[in-house]
Tab-separated table of C-alpha atoms and ligand atoms in Angstrom:
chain	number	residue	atom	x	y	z
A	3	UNK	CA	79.116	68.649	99.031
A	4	UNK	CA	78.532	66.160	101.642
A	5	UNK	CA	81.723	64.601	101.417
A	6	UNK	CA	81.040	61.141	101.336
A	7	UNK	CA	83.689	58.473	101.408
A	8	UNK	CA	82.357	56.170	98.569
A	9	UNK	CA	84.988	55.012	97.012
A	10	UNK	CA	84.257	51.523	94.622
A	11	UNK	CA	81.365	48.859	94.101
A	12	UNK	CA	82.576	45.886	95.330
A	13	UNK	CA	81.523	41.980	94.435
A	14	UNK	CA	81.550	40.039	97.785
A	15	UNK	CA	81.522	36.761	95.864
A	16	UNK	CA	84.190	37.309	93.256
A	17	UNK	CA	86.083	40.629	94.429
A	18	UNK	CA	85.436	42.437	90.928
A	19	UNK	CA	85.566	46.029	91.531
A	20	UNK	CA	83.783	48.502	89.821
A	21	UNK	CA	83.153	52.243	89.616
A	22	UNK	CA	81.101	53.894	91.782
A	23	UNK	CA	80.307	56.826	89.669
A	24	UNK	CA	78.091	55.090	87.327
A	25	UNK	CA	74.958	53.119	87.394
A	26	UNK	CA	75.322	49.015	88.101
A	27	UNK	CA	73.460	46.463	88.982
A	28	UNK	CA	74.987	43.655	89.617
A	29	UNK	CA	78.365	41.784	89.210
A	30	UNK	CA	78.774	40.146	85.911
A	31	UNK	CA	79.014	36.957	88.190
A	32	UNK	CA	75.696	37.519	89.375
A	33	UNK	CA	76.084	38.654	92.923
A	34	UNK	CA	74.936	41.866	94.317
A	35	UNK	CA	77.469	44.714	94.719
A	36	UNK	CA	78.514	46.218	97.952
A	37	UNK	CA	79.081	49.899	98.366
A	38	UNK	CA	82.523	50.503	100.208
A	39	UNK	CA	83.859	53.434	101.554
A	40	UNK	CA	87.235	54.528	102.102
A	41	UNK	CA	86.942	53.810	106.440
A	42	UNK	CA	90.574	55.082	106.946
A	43	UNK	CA	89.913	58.966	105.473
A	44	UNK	CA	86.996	58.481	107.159
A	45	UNK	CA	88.432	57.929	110.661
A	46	UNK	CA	90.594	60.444	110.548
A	47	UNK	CA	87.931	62.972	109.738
A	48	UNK	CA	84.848	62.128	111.436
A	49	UNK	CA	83.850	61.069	114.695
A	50	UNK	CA	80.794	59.931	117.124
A	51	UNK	CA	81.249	63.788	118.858
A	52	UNK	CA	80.491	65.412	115.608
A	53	UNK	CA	77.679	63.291	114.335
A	54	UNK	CA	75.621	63.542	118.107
A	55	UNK	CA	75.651	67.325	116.719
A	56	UNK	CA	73.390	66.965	113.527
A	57	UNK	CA	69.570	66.346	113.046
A	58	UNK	CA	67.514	63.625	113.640
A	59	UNK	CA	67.686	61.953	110.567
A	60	UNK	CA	69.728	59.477	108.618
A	61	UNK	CA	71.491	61.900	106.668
A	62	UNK	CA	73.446	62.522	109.918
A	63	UNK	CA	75.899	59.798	108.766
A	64	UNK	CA	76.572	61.197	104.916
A	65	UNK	CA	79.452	60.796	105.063
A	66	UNK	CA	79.332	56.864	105.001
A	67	UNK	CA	76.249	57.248	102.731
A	68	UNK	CA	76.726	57.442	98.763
A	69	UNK	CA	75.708	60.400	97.870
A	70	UNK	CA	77.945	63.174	96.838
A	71	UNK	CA	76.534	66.313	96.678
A	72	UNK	CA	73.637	67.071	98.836
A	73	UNK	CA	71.530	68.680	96.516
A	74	UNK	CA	70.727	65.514	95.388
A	75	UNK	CA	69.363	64.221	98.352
A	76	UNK	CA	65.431	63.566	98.040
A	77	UNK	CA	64.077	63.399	102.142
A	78	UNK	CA	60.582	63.535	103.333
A	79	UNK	CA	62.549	63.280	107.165
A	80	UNK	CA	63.560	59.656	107.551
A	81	UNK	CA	65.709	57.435	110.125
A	82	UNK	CA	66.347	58.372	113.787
A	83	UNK	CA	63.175	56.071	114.638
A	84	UNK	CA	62.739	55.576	118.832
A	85	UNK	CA	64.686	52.385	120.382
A	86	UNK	CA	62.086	51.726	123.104
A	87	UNK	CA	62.498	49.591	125.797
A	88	UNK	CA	59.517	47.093	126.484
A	89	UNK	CA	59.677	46.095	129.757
A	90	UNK	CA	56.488	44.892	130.205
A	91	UNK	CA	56.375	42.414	127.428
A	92	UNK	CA	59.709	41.720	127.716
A	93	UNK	CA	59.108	40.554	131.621
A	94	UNK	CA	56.336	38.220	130.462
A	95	UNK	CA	58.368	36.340	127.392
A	96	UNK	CA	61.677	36.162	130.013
A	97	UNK	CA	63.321	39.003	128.105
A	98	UNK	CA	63.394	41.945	130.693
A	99	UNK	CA	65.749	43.759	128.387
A	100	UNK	CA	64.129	43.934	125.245
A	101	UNK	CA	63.938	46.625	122.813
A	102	UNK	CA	62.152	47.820	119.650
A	103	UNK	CA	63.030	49.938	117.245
A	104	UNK	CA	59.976	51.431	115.881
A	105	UNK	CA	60.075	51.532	111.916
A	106	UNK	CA	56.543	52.586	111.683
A	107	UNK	CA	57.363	56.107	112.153
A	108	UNK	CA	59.536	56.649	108.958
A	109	UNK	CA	57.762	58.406	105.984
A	110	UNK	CA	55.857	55.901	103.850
A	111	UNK	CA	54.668	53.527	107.159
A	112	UNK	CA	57.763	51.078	106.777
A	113	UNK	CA	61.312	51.112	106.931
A	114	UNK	CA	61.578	50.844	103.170
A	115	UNK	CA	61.371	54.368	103.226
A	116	UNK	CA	65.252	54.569	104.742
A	117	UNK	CA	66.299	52.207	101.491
A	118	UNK	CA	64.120	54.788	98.784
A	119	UNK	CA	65.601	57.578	100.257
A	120	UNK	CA	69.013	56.977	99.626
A	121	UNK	CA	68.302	54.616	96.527
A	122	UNK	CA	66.878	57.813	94.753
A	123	UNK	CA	68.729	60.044	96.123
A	124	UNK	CA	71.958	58.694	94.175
A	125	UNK	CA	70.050	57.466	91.170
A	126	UNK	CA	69.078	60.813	90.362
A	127	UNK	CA	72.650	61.800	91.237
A	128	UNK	CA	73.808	59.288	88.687
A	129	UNK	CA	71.633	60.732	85.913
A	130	UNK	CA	68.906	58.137	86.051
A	131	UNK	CA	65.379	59.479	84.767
A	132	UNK	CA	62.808	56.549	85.810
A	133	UNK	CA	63.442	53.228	87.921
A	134	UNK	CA	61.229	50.248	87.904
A	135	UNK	CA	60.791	47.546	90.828
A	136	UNK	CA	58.869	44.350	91.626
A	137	UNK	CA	57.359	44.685	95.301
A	138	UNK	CA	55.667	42.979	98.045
A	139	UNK	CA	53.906	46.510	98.855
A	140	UNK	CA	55.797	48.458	100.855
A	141	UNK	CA	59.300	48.894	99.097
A	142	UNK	CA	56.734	49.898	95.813
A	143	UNK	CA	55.206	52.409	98.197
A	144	UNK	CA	58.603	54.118	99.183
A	145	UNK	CA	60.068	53.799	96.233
A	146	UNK	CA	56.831	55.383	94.099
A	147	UNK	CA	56.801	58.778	97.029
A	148	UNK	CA	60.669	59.422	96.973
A	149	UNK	CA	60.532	59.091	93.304
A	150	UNK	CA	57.988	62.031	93.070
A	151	UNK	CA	59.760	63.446	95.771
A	152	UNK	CA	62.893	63.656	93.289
A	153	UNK	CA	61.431	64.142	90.394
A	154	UNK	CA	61.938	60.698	88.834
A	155	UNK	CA	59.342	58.293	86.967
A	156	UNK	CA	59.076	55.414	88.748
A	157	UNK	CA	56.952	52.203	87.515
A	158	UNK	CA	56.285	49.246	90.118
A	159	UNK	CA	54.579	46.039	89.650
A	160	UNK	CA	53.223	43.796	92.673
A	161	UNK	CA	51.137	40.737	93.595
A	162	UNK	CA	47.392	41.650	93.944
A	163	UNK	CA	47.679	40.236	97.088
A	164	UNK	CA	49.615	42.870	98.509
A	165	UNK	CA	48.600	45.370	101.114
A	166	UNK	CA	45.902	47.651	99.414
A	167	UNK	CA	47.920	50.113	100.874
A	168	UNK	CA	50.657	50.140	99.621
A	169	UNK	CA	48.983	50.439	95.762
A	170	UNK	CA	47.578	53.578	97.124
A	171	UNK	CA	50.771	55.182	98.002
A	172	UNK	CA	52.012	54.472	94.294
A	173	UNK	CA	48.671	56.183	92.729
A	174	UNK	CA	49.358	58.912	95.088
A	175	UNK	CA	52.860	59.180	94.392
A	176	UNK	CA	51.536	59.490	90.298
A	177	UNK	CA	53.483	56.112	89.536
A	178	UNK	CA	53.011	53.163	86.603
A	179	UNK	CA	51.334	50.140	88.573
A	180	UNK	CA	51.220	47.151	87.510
A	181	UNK	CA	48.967	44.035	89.419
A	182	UNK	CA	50.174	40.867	88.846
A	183	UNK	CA	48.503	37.461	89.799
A	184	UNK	CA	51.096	35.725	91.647
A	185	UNK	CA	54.510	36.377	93.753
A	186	UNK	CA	56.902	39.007	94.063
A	187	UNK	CA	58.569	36.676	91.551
A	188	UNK	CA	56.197	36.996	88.739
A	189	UNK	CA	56.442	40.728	89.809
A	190	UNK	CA	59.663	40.346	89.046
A	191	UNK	CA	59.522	38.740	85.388
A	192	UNK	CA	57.248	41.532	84.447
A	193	UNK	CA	59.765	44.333	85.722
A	194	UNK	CA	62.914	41.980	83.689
A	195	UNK	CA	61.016	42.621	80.985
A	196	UNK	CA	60.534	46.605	80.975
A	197	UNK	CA	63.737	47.781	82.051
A	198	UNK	CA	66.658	48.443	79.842
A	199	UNK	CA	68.513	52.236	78.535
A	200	UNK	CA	65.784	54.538	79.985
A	201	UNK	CA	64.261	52.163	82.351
A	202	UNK	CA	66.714	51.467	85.576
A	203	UNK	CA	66.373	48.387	87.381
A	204	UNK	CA	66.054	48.871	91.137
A	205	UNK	CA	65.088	45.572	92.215
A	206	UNK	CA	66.120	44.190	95.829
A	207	UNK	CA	69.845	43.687	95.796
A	208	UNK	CA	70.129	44.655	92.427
A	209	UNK	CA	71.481	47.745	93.064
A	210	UNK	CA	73.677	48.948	95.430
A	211	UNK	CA	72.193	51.908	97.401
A	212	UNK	CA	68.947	50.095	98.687
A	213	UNK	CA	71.509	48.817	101.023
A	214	UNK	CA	72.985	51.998	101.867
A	215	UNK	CA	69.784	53.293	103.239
A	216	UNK	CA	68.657	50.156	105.268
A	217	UNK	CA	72.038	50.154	106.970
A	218	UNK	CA	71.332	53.289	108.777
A	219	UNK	CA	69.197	51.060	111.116
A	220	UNK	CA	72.509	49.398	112.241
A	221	UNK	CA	74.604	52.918	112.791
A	222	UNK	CA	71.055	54.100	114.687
A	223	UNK	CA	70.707	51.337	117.031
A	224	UNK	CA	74.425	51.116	118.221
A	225	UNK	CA	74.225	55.128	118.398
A	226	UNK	CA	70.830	55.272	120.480
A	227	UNK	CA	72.685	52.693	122.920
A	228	UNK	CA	75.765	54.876	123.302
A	229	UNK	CA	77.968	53.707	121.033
A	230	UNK	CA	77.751	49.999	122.230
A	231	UNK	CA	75.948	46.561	120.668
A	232	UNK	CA	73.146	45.166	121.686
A	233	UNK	CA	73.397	41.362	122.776
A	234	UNK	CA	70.974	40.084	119.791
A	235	UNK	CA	69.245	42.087	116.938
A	236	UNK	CA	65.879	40.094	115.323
A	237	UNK	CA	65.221	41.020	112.091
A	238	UNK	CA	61.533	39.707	109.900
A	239	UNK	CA	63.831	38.640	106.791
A	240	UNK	CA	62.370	38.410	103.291
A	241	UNK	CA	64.792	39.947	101.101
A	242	UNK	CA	67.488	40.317	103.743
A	243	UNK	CA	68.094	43.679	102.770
A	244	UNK	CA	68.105	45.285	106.669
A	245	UNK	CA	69.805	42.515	107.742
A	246	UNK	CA	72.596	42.469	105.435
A	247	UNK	CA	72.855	46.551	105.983
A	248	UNK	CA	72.980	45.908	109.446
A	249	UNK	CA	75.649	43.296	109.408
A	250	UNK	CA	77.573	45.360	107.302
A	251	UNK	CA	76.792	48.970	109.264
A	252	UNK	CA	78.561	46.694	111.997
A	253	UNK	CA	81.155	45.836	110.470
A	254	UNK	CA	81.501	49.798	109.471
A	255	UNK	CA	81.659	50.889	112.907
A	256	UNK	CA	84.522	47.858	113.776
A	257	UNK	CA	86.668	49.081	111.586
A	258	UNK	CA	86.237	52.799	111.869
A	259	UNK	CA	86.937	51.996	115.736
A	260	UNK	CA	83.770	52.893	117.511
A	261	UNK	CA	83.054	49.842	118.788
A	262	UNK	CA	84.717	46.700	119.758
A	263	UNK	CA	85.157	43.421	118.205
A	264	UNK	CA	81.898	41.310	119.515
A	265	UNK	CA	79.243	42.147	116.959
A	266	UNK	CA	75.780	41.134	118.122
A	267	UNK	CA	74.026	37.537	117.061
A	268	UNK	CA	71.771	38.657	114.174
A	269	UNK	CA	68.763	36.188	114.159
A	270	UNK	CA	66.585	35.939	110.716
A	271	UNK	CA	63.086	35.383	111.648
A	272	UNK	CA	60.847	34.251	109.243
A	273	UNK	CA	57.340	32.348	108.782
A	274	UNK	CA	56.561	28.411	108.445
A	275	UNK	CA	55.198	29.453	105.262
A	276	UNK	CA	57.753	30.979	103.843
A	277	UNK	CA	61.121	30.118	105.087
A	278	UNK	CA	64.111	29.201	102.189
A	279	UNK	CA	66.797	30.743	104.668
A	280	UNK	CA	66.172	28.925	108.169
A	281	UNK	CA	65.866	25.925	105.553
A	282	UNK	CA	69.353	26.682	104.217
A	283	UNK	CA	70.886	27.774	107.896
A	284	UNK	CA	69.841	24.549	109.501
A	285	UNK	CA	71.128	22.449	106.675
A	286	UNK	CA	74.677	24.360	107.397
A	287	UNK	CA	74.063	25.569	103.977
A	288	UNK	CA	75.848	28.602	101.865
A	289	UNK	CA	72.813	28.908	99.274
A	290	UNK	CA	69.177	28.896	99.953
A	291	UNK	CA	66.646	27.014	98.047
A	292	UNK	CA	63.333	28.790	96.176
A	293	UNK	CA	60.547	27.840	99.002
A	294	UNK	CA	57.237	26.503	97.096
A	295	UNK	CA	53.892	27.796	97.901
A	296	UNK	CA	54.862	30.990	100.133
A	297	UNK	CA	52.233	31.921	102.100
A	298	UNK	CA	51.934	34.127	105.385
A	299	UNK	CA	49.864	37.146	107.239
A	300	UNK	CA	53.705	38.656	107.420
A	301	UNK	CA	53.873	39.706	103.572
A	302	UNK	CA	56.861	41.694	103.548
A	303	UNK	CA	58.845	38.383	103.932
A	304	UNK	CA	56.674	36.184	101.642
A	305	UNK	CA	60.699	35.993	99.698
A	306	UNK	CA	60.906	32.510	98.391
A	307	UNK	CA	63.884	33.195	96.954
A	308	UNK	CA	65.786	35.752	97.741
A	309	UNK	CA	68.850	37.172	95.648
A	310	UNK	CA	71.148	38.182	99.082
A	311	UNK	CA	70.807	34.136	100.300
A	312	UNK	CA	75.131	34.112	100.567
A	313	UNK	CA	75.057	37.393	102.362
A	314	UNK	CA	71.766	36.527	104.501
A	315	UNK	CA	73.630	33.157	105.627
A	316	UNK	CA	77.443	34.444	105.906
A	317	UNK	CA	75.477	37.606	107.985
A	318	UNK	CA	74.138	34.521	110.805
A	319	UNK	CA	77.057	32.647	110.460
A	320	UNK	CA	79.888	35.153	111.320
A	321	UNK	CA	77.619	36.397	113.957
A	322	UNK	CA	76.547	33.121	115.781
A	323	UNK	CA	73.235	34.054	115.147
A	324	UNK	CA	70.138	31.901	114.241
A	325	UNK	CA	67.248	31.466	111.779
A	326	UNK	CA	63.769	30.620	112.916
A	327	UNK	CA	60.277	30.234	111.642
A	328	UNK	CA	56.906	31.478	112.928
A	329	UNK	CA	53.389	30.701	112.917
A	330	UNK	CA	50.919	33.379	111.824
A	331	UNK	CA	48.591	32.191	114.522
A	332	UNK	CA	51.580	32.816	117.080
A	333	UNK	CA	52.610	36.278	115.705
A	334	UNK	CA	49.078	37.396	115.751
A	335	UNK	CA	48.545	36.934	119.330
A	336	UNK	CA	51.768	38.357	119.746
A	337	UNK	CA	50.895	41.618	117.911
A	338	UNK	CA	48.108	41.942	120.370
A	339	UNK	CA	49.821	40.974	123.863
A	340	UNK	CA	52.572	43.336	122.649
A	341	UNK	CA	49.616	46.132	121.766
A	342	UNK	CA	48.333	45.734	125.018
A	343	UNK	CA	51.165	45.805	127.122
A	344	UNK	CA	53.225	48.563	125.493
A	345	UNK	CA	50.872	50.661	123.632
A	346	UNK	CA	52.103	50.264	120.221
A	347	UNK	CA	50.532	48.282	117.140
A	348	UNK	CA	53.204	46.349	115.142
A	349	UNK	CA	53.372	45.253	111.872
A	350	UNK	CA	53.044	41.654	111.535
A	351	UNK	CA	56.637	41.467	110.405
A	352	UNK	CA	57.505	43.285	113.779
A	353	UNK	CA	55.077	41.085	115.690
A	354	UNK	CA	56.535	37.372	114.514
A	355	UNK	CA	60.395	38.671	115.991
A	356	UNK	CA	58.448	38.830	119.186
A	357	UNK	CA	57.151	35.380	118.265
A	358	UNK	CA	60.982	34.249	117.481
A	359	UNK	CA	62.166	36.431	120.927
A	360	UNK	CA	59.605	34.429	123.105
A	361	UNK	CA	60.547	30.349	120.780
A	362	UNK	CA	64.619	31.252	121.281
A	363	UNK	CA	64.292	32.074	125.311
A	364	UNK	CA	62.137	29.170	125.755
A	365	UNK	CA	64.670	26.902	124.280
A	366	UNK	CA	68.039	28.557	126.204
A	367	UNK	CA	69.150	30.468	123.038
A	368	UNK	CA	68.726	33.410	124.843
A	369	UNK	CA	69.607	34.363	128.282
A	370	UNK	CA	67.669	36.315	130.679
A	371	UNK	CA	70.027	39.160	131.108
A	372	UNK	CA	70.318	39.592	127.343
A	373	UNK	CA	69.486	42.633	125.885
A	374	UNK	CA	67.791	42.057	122.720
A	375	UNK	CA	66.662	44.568	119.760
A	376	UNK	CA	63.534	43.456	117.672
A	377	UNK	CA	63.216	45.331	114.464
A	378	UNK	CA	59.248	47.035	114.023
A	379	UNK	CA	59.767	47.247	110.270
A	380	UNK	CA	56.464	49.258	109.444
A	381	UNK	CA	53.372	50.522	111.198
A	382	UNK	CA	50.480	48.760	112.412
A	383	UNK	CA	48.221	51.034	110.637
A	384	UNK	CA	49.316	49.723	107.131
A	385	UNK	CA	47.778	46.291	108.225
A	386	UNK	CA	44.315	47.278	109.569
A	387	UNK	CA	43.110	43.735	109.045
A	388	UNK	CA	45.505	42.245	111.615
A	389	UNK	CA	43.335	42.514	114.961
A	390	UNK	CA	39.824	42.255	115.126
A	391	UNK	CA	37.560	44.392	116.937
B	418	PLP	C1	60.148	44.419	103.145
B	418	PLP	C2	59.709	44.204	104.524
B	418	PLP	C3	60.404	43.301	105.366
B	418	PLP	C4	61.558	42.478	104.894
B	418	PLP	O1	62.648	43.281	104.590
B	418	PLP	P1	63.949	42.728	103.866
B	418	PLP	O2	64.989	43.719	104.216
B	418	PLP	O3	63.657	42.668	102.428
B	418	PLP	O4	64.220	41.387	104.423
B	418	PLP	C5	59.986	43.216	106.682
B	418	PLP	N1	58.941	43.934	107.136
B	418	PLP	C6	58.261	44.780	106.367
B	418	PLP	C7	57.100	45.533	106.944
B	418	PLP	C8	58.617	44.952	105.036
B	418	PLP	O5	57.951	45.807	104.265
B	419	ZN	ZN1	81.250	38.902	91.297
């Protein structure tokens, strides 16, 4: 057993509670359900001490993870990524203490692997046979390998515009692909339509252990920096799954005791061409409007609507964080100052927080002697198209 402390599925909107022990979605009120633990067992039994002891992976926090008995865990080695400093570039944007943490060495190429692993992991341990997901690439791609990994079926549909990639990784993995001419949205009709008894449906947000995995970024960062926050965390929001898991990993580690009260500013950072929640944020707003015509280089946040909008918002808001929009042209030339100064090619998600990092300084929002995390959500590698030779 791995003795984990899940103890009910929680609505955040409504406060209906459900049981944990079998497969949801979401709350009949149409929010996504939270995953909570019970933090006071918890306390008593596990500490910062004993976790520094295990391996380098994110299954070093299980017990704040949903899965019960370990032999359900599916792993190909994920989580524990580096949280390197950047000096360099940080010197020339004004930001001398900035940091990345680099997602593009998790199985898979992207951080979605951290969401699949634990996703699967307690879908198979809930009895499910074969999930089914719209994607912008990458999350298909994770989702597709841990599935095989597991022993599921696992069928994925996503736009033809999508990183070649990333289809790759699903014929690999043996999955059902489906190409669809349009947006993760008409992804998404196509999947509505499919899943049902035998068929679960693991969209983003619409269950509850995507969340579980992506969180682990928020335990690893505080952990890497000695049990302490950071000043500001940027995070290349499309779904708003990492930075919702982050917020609430956070808010985890508050109440378990190992750390203080500030919480960092969490800053979504997304593209002019698609960009529903620094819309909603600067209109002071709760909900986000569906952005028309999403377009960007950054694909894994072309989200023009995305179902976590409350808990993307409430996540800046509580924090005194910030939304903020990109150009592709900017984040381009970013990825490649940042490759040249530091030696490591980011994805273009990871390249427009730089972008964002470089806008926020500029204007005051942050201070020189800030120390600032920027999330490298997947490897340069995945996007070969994004320098030139
Ligand atoms: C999916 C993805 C994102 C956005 O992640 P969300 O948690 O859905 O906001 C950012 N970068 C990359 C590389 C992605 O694949
Ligand atoms: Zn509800």
């Amino acid at each position: 057993m791995t003795a984990s402390y899940l103890a009910v599925l929680e609505c955040p909107r409504c406060g209906t509670r459900y049981d944990a022990d079998q497969p949801r979605n979401l709350c009949t009120c149409g929010s996504p359900l939270l995953a909570r633990y019970d933090l006071a067992a918890a306390r008593g039994a596990l500490d910062p001490a004993t976790i520094a002891t295990r391996a380098a992976d994110l299954w070093r926090y299980r017990e704040l993870l949903p899965v019960r008995d370990a032999a359900h865990i599916a792993t190909l080695g994920e989580g524990w990524t580096p949280l390197l400093p950047a000096a360099r570039y940080g010197a020339r944007i004004g930001v001398p203490r900035l940091l990345v943490k680099d997602e593009g060495l998790v199985p898979t190429g992207s951080f979605k692997a951290r969401g699949a692993a634990v996703g699967v992991s307690r879908a198979r341990e809930l009895g499910i046979q074969h999930v089914a997901m719209p994607t912008n690439g990458n999350a298909g791609a994770a989702w597709a390998l841990y599935a095989a990994r597991a022993g599921l079926r696992a069928t994925v549909a996503m736009p033809a515009a999508a990183p070649a990639i990333t289809r790759k990784e699903c014929a690999v993995a043996g999955a059902e692909l489906h190409i669809v001419d349009g947006l993760i949205g008409d992804a998404g009709r196509l999947i509505a339509g499919l899943v049902g008894d035998k068929v679960f449906d693991v969209s983003t947000l619409k269950e509850p252990y995507r969340l579980e995995g992506k969180k682990t970024m928020g335990y690893e960062i505080v952990e890497q920096l000695g049990w302490r926050v950071p000043d500001v965390i940027l995070y290349p929001t499309g779904g708003g799954v990492g930075l919702i898991g982050i917020h609430k990993a956070l808010g985890e580690l508050r109440e378990l005791g190992w750390i203080g009260d500030k919480l960092p500013r969490l800053v979504a950072v997304q593209s002019t061409g698609c960009a529903p929640i620094v819309a909603a944020f600067t209109a002071g707003a709760r909900r986000a409007e569906p952005w028309p015509d999403a377009h960007t280089v950054a694909f894994g946040i072309t989200v023009p609507a995305p179902l976590g909008d409350e808990l993307i918002l409430d996540a800046l808001y509580a924090t005194g964080g910030t939304a903020i929009a990109v150009d592709d042209t900017d984040l381009l030339a970013d990825l490649r100052a940042f490759g040249a100064d530091e030696g490591l090619w980011l994805c273009p998600e990871g390249a427009a927080c730089l972008t964002a990092a470089r806008a926020l300084r500029a204007s005051g929002w942050l201070g020189e002697d800030e120390e600032v995390v920027v999330l490298n959500t997947g490897t340069g590698l995945k996007y070969p198209d994004s320098v030139e030779e």
